PDB file of C-alpha atoms in Angstrom:
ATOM      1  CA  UNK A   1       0.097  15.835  -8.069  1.00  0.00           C
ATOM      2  CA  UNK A   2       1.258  13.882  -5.192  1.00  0.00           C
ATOM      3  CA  UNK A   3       4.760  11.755  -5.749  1.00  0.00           C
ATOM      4  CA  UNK A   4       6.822   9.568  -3.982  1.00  0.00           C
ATOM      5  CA  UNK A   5      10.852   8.605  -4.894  1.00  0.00           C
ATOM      6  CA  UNK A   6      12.615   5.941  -3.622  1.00  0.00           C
ATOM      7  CA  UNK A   7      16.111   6.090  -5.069  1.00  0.00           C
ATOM      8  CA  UNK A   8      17.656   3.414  -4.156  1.00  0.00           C
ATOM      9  CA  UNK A   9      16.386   0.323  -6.239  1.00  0.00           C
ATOM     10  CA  UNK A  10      18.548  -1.773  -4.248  1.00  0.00           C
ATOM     11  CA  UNK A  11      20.341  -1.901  -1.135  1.00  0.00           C
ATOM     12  CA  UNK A  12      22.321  -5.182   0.300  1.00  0.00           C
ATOM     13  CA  UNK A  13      23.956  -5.290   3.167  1.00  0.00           C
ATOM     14  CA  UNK A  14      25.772  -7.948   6.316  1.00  0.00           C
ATOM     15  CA  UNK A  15      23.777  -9.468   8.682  1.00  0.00           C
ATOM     16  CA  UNK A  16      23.917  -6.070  11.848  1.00  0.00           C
ATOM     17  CA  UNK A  17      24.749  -3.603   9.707  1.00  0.00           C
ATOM     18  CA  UNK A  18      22.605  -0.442   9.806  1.00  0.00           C
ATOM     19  CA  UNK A  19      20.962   0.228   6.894  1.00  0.00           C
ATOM     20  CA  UNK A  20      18.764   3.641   5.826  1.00  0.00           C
ATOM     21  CA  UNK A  21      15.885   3.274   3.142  1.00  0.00           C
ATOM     22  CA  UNK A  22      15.530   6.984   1.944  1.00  0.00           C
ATOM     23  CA  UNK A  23      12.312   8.675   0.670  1.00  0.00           C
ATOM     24  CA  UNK A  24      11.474  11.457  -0.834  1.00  0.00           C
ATOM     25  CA  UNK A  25       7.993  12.978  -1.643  1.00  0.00           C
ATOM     26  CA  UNK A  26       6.276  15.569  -3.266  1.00  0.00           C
ATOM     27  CA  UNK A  27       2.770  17.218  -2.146  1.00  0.00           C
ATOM     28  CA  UNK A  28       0.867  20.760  -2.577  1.00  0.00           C
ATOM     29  CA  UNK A  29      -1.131  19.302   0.346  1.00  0.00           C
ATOM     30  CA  UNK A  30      -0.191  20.813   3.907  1.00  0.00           C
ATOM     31  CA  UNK A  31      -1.887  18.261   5.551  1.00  0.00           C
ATOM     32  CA  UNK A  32      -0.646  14.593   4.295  1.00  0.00           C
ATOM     33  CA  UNK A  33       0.525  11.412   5.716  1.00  0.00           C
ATOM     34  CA  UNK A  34       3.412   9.085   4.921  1.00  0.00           C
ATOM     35  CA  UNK A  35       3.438   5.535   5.267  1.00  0.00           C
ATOM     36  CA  UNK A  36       5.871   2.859   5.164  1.00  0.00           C
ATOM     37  CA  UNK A  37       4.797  -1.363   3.919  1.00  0.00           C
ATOM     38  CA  UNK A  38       6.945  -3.873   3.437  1.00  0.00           C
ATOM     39  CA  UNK A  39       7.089  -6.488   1.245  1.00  0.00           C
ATOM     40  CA  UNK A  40       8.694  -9.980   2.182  1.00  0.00           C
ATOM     41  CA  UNK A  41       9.825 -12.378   0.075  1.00  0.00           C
ATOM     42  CA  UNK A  42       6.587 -14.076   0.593  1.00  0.00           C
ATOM     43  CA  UNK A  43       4.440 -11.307  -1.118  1.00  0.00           C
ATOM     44  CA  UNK A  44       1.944 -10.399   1.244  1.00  0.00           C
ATOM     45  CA  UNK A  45       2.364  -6.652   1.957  1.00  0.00           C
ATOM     46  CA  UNK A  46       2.689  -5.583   5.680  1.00  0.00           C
ATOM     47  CA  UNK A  47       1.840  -2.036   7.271  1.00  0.00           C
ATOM     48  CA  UNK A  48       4.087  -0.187   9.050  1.00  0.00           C
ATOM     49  CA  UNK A  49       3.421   3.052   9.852  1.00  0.00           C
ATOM     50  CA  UNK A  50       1.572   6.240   9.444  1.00  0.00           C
ATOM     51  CA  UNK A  51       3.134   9.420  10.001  1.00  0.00           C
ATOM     52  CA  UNK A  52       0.821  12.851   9.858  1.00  0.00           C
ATOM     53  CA  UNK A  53       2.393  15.874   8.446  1.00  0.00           C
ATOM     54  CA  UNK A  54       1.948  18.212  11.998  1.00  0.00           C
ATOM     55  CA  UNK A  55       4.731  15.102  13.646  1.00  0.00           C
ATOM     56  CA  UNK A  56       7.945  15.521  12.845  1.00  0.00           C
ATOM     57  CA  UNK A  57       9.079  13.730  16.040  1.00  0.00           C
ATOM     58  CA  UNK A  58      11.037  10.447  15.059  1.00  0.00           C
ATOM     59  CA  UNK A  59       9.351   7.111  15.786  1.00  0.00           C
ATOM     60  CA  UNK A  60      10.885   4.239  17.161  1.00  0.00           C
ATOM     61  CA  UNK A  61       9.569   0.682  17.026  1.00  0.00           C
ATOM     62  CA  UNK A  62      12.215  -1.372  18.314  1.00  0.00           C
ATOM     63  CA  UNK A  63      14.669  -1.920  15.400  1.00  0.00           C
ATOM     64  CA  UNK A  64      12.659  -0.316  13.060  1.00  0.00           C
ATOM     65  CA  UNK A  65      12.901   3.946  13.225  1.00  0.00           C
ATOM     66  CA  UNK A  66      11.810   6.379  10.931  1.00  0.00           C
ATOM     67  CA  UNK A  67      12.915  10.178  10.493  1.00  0.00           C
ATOM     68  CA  UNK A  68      10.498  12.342   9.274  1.00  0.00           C
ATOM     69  CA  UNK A  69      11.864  16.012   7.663  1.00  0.00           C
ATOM     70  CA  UNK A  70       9.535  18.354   6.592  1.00  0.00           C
ATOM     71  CA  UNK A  71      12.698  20.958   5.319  1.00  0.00           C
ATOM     72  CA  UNK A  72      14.188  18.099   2.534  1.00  0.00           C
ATOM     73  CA  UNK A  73      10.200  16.193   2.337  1.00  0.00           C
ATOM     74  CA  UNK A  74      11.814  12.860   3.476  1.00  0.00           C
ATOM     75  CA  UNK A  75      10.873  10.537   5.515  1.00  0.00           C
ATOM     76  CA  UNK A  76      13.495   7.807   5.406  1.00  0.00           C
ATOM     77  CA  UNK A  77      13.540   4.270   7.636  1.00  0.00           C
ATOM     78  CA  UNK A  78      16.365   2.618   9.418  1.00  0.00           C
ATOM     79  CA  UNK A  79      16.554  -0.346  10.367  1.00  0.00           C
ATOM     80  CA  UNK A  80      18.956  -1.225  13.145  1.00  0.00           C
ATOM     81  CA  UNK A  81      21.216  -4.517  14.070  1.00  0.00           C
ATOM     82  CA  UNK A  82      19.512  -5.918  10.750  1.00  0.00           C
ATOM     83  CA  UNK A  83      18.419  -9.219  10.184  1.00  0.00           C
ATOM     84  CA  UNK A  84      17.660 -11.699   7.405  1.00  0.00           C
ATOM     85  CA  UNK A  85      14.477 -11.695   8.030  1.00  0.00           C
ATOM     86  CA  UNK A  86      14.439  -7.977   7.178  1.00  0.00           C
ATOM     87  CA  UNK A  87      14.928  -9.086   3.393  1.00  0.00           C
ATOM     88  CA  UNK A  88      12.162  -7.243   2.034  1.00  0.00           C
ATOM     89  CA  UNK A  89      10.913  -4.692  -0.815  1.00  0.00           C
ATOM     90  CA  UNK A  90       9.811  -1.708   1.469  1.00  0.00           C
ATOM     91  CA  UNK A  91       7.258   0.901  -0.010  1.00  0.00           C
ATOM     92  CA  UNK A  92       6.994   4.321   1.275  1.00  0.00           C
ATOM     93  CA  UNK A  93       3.878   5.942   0.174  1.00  0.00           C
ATOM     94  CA  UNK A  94       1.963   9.817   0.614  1.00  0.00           C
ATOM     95  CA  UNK A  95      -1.779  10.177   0.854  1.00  0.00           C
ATOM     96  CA  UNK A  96      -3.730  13.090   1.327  1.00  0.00           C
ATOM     97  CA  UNK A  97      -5.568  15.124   4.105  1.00  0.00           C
ATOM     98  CA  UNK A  98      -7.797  12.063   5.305  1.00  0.00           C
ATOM     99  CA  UNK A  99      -4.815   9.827   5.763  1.00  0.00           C
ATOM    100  CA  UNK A 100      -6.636   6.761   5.377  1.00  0.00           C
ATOM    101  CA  UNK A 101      -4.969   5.381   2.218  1.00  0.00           C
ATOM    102  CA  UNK A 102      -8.116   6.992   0.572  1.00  0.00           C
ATOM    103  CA  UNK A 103      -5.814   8.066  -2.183  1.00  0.00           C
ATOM    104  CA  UNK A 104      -2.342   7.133  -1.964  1.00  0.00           C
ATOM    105  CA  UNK A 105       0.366   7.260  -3.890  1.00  0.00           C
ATOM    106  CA  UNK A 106       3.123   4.653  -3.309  1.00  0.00           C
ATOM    107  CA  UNK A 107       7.096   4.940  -4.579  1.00  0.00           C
ATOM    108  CA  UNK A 108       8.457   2.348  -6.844  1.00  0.00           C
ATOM    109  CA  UNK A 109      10.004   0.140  -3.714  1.00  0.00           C
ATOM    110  CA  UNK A 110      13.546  -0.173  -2.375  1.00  0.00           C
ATOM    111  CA  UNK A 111      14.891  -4.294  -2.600  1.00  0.00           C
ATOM    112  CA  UNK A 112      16.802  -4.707   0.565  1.00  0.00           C
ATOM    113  CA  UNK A 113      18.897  -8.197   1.075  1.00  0.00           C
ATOM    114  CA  UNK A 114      20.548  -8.985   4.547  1.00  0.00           C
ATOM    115  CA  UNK A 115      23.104 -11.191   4.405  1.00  0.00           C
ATOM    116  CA  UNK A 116      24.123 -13.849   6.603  1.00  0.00           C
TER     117      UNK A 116
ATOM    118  CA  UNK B   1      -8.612 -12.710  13.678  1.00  0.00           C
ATOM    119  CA  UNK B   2      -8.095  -9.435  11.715  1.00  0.00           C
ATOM    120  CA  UNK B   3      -8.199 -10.617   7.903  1.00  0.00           C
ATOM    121  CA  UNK B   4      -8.979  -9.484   4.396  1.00  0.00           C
ATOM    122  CA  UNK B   5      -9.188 -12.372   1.753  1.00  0.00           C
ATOM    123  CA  UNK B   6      -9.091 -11.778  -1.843  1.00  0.00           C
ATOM    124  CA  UNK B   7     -10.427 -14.589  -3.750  1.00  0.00           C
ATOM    125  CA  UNK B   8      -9.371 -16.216  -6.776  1.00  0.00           C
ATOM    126  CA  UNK B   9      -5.987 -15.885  -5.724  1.00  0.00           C
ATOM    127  CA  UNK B  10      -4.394 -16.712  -9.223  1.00  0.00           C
ATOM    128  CA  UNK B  11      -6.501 -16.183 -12.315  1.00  0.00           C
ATOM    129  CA  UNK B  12      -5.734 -17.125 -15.853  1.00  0.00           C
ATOM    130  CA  UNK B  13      -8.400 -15.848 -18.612  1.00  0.00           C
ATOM    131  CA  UNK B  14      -8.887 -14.641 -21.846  1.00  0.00           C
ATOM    132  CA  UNK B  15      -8.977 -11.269 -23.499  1.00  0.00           C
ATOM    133  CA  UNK B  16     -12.849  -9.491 -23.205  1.00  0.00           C
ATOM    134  CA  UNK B  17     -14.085 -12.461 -20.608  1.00  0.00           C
ATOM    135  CA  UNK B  18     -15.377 -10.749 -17.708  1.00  0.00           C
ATOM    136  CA  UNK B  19     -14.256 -11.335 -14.032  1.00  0.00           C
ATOM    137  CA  UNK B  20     -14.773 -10.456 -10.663  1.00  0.00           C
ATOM    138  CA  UNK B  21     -12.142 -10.473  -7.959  1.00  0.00           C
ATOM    139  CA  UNK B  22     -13.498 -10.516  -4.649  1.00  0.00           C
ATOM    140  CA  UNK B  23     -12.445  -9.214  -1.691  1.00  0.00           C
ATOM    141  CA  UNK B  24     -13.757  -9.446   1.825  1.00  0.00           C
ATOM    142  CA  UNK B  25     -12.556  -7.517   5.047  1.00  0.00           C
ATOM    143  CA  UNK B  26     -13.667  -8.832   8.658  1.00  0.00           C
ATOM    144  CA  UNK B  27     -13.155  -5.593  10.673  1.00  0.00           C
ATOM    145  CA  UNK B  28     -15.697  -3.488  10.291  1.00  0.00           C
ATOM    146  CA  UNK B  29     -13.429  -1.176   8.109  1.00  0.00           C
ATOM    147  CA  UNK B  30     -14.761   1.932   6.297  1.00  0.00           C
ATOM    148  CA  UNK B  31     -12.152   2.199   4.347  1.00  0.00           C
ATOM    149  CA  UNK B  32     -11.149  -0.424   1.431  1.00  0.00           C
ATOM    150  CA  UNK B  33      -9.257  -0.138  -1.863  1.00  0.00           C
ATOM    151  CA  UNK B  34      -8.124  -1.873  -4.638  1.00  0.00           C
ATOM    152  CA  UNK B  35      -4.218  -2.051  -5.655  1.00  0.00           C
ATOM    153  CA  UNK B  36      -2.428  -3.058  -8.766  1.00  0.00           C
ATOM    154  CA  UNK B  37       1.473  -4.114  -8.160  1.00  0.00           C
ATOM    155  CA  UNK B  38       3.971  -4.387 -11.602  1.00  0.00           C
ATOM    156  CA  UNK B  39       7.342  -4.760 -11.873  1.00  0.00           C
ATOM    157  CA  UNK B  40       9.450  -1.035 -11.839  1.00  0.00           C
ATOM    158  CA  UNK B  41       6.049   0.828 -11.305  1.00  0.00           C
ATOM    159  CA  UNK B  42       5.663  -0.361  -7.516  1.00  0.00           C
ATOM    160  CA  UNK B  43       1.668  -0.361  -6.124  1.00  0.00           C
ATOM    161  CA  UNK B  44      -0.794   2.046  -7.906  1.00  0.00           C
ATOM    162  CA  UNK B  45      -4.333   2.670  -6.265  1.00  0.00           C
ATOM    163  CA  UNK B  46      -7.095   1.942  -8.673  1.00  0.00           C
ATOM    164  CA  UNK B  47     -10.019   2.428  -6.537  1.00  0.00           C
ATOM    165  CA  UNK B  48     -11.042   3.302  -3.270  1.00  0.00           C
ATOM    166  CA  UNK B  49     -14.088   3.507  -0.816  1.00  0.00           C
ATOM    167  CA  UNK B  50     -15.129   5.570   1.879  1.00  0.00           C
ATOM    168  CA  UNK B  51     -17.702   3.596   2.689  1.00  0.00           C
ATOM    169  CA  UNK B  52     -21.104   1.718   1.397  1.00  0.00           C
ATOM    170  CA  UNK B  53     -22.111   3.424  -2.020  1.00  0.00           C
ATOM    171  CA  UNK B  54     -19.008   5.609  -1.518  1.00  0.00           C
ATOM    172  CA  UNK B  55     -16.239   4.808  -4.112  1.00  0.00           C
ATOM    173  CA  UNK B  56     -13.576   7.042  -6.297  1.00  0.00           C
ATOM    174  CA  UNK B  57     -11.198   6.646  -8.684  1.00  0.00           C
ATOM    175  CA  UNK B  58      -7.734   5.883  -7.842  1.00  0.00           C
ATOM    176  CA  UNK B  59      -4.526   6.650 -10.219  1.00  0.00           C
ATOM    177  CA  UNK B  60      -4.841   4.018 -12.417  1.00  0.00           C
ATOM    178  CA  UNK B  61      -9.224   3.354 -13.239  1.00  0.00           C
ATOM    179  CA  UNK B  62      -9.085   2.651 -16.514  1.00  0.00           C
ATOM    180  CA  UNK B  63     -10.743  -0.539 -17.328  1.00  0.00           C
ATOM    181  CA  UNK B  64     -11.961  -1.437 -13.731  1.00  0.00           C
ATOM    182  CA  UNK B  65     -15.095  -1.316 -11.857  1.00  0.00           C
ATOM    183  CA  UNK B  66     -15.616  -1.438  -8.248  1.00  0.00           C
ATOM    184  CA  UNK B  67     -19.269  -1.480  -6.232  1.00  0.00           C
ATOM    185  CA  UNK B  68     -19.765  -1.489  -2.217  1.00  0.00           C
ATOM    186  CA  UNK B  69     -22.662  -2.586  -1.292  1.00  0.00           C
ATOM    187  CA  UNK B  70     -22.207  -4.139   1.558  1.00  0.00           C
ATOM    188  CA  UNK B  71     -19.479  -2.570   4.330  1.00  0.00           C
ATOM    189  CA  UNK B  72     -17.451  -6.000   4.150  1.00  0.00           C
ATOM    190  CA  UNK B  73     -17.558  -6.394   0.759  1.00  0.00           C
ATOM    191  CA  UNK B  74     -15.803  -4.219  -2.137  1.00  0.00           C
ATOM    192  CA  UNK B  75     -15.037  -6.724  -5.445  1.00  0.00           C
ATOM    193  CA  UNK B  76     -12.890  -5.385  -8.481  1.00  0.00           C
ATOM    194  CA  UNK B  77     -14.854  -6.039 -11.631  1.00  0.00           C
ATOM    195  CA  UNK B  78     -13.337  -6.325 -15.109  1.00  0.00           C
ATOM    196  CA  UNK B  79     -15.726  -5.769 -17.610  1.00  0.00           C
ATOM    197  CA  UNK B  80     -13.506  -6.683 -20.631  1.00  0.00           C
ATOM    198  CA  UNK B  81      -9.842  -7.789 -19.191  1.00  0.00           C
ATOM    199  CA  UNK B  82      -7.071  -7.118 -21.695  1.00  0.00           C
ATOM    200  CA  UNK B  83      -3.108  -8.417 -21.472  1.00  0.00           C
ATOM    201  CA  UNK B  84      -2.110  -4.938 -19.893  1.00  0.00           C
ATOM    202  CA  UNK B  85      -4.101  -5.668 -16.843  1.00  0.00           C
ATOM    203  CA  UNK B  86      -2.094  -8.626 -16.010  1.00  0.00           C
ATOM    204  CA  UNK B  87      -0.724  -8.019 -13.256  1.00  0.00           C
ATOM    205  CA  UNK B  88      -0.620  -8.570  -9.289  1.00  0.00           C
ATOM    206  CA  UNK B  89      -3.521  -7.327  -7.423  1.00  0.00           C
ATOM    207  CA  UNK B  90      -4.032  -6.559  -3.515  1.00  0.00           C
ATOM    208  CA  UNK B  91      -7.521  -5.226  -1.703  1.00  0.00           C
ATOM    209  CA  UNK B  92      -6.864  -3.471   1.526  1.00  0.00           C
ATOM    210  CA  UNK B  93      -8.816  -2.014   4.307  1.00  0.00           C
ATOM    211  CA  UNK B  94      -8.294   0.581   7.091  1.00  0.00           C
ATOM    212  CA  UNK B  95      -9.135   2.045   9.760  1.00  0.00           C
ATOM    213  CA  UNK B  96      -8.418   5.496  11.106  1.00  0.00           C
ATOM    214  CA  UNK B  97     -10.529   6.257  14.842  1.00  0.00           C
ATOM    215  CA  UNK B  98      -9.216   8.391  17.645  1.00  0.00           C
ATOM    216  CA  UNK B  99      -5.435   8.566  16.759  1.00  0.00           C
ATOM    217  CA  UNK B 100      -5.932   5.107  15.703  1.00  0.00           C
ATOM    218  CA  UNK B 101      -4.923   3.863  12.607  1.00  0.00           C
ATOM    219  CA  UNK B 102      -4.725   0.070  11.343  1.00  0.00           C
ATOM    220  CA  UNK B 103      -4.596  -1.361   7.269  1.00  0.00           C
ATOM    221  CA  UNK B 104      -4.524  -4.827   6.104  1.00  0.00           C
ATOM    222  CA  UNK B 105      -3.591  -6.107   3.207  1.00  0.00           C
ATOM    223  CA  UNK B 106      -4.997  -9.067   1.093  1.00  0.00           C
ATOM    224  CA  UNK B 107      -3.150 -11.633  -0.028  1.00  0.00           C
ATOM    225  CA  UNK B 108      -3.122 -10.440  -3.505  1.00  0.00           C
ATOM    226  CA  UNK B 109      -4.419 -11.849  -6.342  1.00  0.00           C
ATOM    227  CA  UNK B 110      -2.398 -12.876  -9.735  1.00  0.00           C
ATOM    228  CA  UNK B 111      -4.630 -12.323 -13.200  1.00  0.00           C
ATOM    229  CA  UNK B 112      -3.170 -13.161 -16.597  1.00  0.00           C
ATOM    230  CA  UNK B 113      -5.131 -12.220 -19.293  1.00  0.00           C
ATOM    231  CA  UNK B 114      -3.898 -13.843 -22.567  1.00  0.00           C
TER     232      UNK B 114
END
């Protein structure tokens, strides 16, 4: 069974500070895709990205970057120079082969605050 | 615009009253699915579609009924809604052509059942 852990619950931290969301995933799949959502305060639930497991190459999206390791099955997110606007609950989630969320399985959601 | 609208977007019912929650995607997706969102359990996947006539269960199917008839279209029926499906709910659709991949997200929808 396919499983997703985000640790950290919480994470708050100063207006340009750095900050790393870390998850973790489990899969008997070799072929599987991670994704990343996020959350704003709002409630409306935002894709980010899509990462196939054959990639390991880190993404960049301006702030936004995302290290994928196949060795320690993490794919963590860091967000650079962070903003308020960053406040969020971000999702990381695993699906199988198809990769197109036709079954995926999300973790439980990291709260970050950015402080002004 | 690129848009998938869920409709009622907050519900109050009863126990055993059946509803429908619609939800309608404008992009030609193949893909759509059906999400429920609780507090400490993050988003579970209760249903999903492939396409027209083409659904499966997700994790969590108990309770829930989904048809696709239409490519657009894919509602979330509850037959007989109990308190333990209260809860938030999103519809989503995607799209995965060529390398390309795009998902959008509903609003959500927010059902009480008392």
């Amino acid at each position: 069974a396919q499983k997703v852990t985000q640790a950290q619950t919480e994470i708050s931290v100063v207006e340009k500070e750095d900050v790393t969301l870390d998850c973790v995933y489990e899969t008997r799949d070799t072929t599987y895709y991670l994704f990343w959502y996020k959350q704003p305060p709002s409630g409306e639930l935002v894709f980010l990205i899509r990462r196939n497991s054959f990639d390991e190459q880190n993404e960049i999206s301006g702030r936004y970057s995302w290290n994928f390791q196949k060795s320690t099955s993490s794919f963590n997110f860091t967000i650079t120079a962070s903003q308020v606007v960053d406040s969020a609950v971000y999702f990381c989630a695993l699906s199988e082969a198809y990769g197109s969320a036709r079954q995926l399985t999300f973790g439980s959601g990291t709260q970050l605050t950015v402080l002004p | 615009e690129a848009q998938v609208t869920q409709n009622p977007r907050y519900l109050i019912t009863v126990t055993g009253k059946k509803l429908t929650v619609t939800c309608s995607q404008n992009m030609n997706h193949e893909y759509m699915s059906w999400y429920r969102q609780d507090p400490g359990l993050g988003l579970r996947q209760i249903y999903y579609s492939m396409n027209v006539e083409v659904t499966d269960k997700g994790d969590v199917p108990e309770g829930y009924k989904v048809s696709r008839k239409e490519k657009r279209n894919f509602p979330l029926i509850l037959e007989s809604p109990s308190p333990n499906q209260t809860s938030l709910y999103f519809c989503a659709s995607s799209l995965f052509a060529g390398g390309r991949y795009e998902q959008y997200f509903g609003p959500g929808t927010r059902l009480t059942v008392t």
